[in-house]
Coordinates of N, CA and C in Angstrom, one line a residue:
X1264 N 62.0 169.8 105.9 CA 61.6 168.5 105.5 C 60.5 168.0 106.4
X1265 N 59.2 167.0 105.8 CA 58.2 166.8 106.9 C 58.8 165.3 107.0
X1266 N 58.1 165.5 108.2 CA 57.8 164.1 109.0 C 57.8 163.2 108.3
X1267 N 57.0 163.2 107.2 CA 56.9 161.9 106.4 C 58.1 161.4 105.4
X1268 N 59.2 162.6 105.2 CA 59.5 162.3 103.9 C 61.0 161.9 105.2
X1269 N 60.8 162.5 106.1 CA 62.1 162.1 107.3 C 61.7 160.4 107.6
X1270 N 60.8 159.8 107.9 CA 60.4 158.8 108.0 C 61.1 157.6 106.6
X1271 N 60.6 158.1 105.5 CA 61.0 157.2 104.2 C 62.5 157.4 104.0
X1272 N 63.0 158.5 104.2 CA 64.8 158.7 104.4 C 65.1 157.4 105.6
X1273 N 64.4 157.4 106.7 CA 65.0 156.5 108.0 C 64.5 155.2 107.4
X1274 N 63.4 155.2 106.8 CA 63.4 153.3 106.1 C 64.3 153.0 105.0
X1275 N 64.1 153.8 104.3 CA 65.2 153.8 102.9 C 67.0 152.9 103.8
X1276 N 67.2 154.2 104.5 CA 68.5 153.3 105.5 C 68.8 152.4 106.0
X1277 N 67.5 152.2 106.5 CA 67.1 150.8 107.1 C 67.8 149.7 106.2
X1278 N 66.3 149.7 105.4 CA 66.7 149.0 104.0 C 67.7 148.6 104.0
X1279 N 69.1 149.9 103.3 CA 69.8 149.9 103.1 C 70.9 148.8 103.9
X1280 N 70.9 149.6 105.1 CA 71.4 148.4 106.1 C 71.5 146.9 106.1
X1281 N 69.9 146.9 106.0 CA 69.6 145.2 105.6 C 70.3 144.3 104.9
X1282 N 70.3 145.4 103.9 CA 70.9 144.5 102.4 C 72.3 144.4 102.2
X1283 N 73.1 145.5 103.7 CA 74.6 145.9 103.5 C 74.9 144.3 104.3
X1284 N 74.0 144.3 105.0 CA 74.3 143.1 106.5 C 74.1 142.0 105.1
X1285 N 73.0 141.4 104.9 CA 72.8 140.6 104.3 C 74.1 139.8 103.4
X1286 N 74.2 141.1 102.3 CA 75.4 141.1 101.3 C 76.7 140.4 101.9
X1287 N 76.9 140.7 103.3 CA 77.9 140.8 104.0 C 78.1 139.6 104.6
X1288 N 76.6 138.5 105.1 CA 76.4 137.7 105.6 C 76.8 136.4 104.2
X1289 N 76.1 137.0 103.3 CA 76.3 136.1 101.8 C 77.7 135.9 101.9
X1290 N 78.7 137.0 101.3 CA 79.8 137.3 101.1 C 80.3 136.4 102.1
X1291 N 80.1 136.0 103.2 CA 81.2 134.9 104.1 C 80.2 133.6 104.1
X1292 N 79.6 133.4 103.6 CA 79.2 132.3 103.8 C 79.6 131.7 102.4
X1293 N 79.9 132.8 101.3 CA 80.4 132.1 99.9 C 81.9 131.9 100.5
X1294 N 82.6 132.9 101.2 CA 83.8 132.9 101.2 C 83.9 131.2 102.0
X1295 N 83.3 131.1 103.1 CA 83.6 130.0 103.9 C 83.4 128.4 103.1
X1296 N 82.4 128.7 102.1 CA 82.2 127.4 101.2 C 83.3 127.2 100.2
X1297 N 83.8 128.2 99.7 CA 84.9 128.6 99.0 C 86.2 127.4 99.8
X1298 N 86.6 128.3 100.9 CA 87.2 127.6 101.8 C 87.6 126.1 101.9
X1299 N 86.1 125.7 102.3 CA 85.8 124.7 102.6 C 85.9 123.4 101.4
X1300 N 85.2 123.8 100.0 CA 85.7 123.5 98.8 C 87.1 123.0 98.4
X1301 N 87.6 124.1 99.0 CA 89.5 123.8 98.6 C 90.1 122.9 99.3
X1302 N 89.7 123.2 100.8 CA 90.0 122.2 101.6 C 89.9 120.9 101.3
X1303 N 88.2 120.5 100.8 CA 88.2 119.3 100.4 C 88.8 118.5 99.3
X1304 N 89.5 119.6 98.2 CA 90.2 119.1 97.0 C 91.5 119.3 97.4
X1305 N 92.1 119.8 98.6 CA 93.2 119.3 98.8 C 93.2 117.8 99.2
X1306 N 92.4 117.7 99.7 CA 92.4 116.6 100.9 C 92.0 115.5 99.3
X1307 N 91.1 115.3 99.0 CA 91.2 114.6 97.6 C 92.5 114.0 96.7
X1308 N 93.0 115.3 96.8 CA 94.1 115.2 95.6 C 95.4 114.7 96.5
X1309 N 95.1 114.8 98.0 CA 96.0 114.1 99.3 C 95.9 112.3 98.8
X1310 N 94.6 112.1 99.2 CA 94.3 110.6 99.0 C 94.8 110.0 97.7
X1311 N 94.1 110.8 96.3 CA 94.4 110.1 95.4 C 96.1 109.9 94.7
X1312 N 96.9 111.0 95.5 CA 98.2 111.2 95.3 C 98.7 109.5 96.2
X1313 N 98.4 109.4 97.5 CA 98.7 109.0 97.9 C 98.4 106.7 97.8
X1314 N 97.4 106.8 96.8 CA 97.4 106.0 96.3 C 98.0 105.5 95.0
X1315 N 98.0 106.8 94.4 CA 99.5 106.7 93.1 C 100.3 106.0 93.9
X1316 N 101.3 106.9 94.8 CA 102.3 106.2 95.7 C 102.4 104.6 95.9
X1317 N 101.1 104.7 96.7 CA 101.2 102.5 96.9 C 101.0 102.1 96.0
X1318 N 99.7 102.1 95.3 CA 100.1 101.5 94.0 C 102.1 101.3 93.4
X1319 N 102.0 102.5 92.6 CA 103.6 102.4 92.0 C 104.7 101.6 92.8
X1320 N 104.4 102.1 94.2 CA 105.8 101.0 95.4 C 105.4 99.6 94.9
X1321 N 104.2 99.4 95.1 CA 103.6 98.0 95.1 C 104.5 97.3 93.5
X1322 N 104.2 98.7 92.2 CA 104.9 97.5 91.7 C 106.3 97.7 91.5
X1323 N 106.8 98.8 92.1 CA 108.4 98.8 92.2 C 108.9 97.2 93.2
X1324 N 108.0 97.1 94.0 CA 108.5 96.0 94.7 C 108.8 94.9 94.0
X1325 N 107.1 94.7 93.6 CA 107.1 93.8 92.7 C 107.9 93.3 91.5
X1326 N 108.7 94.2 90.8 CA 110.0 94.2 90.0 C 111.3 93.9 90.5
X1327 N 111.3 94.0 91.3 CA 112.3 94.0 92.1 C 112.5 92.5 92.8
X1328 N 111.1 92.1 92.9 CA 110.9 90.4 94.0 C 111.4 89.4 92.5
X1329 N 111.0 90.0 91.3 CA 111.1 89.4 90.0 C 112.2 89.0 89.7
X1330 N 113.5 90.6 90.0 CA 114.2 90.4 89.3 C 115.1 89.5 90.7
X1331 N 114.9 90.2 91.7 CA 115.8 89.2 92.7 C 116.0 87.8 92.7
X1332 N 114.2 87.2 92.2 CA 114.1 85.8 91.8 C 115.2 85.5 90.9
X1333 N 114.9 85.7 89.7 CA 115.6 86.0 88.5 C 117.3 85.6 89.1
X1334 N 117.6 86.6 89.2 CA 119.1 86.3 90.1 C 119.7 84.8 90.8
X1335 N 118.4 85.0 92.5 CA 118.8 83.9 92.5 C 119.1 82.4 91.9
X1336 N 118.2 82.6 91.3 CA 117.4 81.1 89.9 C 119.2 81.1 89.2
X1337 N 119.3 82.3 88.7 CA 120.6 82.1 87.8 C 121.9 81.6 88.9
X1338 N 122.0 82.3 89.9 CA 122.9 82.0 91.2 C 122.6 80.5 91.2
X1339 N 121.8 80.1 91.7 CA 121.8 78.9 92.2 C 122.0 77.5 91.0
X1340 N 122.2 78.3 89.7 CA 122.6 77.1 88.5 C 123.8 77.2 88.1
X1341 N 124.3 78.2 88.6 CA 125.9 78.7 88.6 C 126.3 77.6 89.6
X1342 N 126.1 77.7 90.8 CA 126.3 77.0 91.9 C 126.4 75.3 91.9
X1343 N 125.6 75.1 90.9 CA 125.1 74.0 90.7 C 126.0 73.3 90.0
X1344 N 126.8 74.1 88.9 CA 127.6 73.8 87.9 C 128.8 73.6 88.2
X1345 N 129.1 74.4 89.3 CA 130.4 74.7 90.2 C 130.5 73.3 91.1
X1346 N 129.6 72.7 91.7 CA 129.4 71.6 92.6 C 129.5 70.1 91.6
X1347 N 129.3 70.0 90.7 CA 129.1 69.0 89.9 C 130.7 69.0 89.1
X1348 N 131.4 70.1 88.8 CA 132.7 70.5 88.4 C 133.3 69.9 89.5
X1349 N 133.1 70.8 90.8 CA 133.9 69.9 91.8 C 134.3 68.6 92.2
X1350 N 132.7 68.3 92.2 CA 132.8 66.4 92.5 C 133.2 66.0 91.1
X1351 N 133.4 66.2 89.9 CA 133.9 65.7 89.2 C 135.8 65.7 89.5
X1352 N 136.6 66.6 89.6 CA 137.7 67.0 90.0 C 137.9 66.5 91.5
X1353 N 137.4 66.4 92.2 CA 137.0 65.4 93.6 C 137.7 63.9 93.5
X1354 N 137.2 62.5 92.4 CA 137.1 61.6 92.2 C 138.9 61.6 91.3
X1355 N 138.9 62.8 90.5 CA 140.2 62.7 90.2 C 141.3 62.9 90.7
X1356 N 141.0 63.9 91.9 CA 141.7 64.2 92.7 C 142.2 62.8 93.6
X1357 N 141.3 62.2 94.1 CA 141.3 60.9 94.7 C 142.3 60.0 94.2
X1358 N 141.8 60.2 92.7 CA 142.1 58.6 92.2 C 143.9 59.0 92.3
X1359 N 144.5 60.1 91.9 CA 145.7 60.7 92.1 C 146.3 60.6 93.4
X1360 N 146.0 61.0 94.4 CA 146.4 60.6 96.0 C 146.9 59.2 96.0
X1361 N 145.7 58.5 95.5 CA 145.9 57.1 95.6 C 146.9 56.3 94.7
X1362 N 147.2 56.8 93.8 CA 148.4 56.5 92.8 C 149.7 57.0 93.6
X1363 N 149.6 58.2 93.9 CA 151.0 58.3 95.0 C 151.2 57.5 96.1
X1364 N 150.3 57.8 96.5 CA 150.6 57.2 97.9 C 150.9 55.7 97.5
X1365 N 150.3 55.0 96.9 CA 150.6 53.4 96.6 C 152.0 53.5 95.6
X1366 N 152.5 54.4 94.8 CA 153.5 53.9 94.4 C 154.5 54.7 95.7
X1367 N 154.5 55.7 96.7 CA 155.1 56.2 97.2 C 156.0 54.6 98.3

């Protein structure tokens, strides 16, 4: 084999080399964006998950402050009805003591 055609065999490799390194350099630099990519749509789908969440509490709460209102409102006309029953039965009760006692 001459010299010259030994010489184009040792660049040819070269070459070759180049483009193995290169390929290889590409190959992680997709792999690392790849990576990095996922990373960031996890983290995305972290936040926007996690705004579903407050939102929805927000209006679980919210339903909840409604109905508890709700309740008390009805509680406190219950209560209301009960007190006015009383003082009415109060005055009769009275007026009865006092019949005893004065005919006693």
């Amino acid at each position: 084999m001459s010299f010259e055609a030994i010489q184009k065999v040792a660049e040819a490799e070269r070459a070759v080399q180049q483009r193995k390194a290169g390929a290889a350099d590409e190959a992680k630099r997709i792999v690392a964006e790849a990576e990095r990519a996922g990373r960031q749509l996890v983290a995305d789908a972290r936040t926007r998950a996690e705004s579903q969440v407050k939102e929805r509490l927000a209006q679980a709460e919210d339903r909840v402050r409604q109905q508890a209102e709700q309740e008390i409102a009805a509680n406190a006309a219950v209560c209301q009805a009960l007190k006015e029953s009383a003082r009415s039965r109060l005055d009769r009760a009275a007026d009865l003591i006092v019949e005893r006692v004065g005919s006693g």
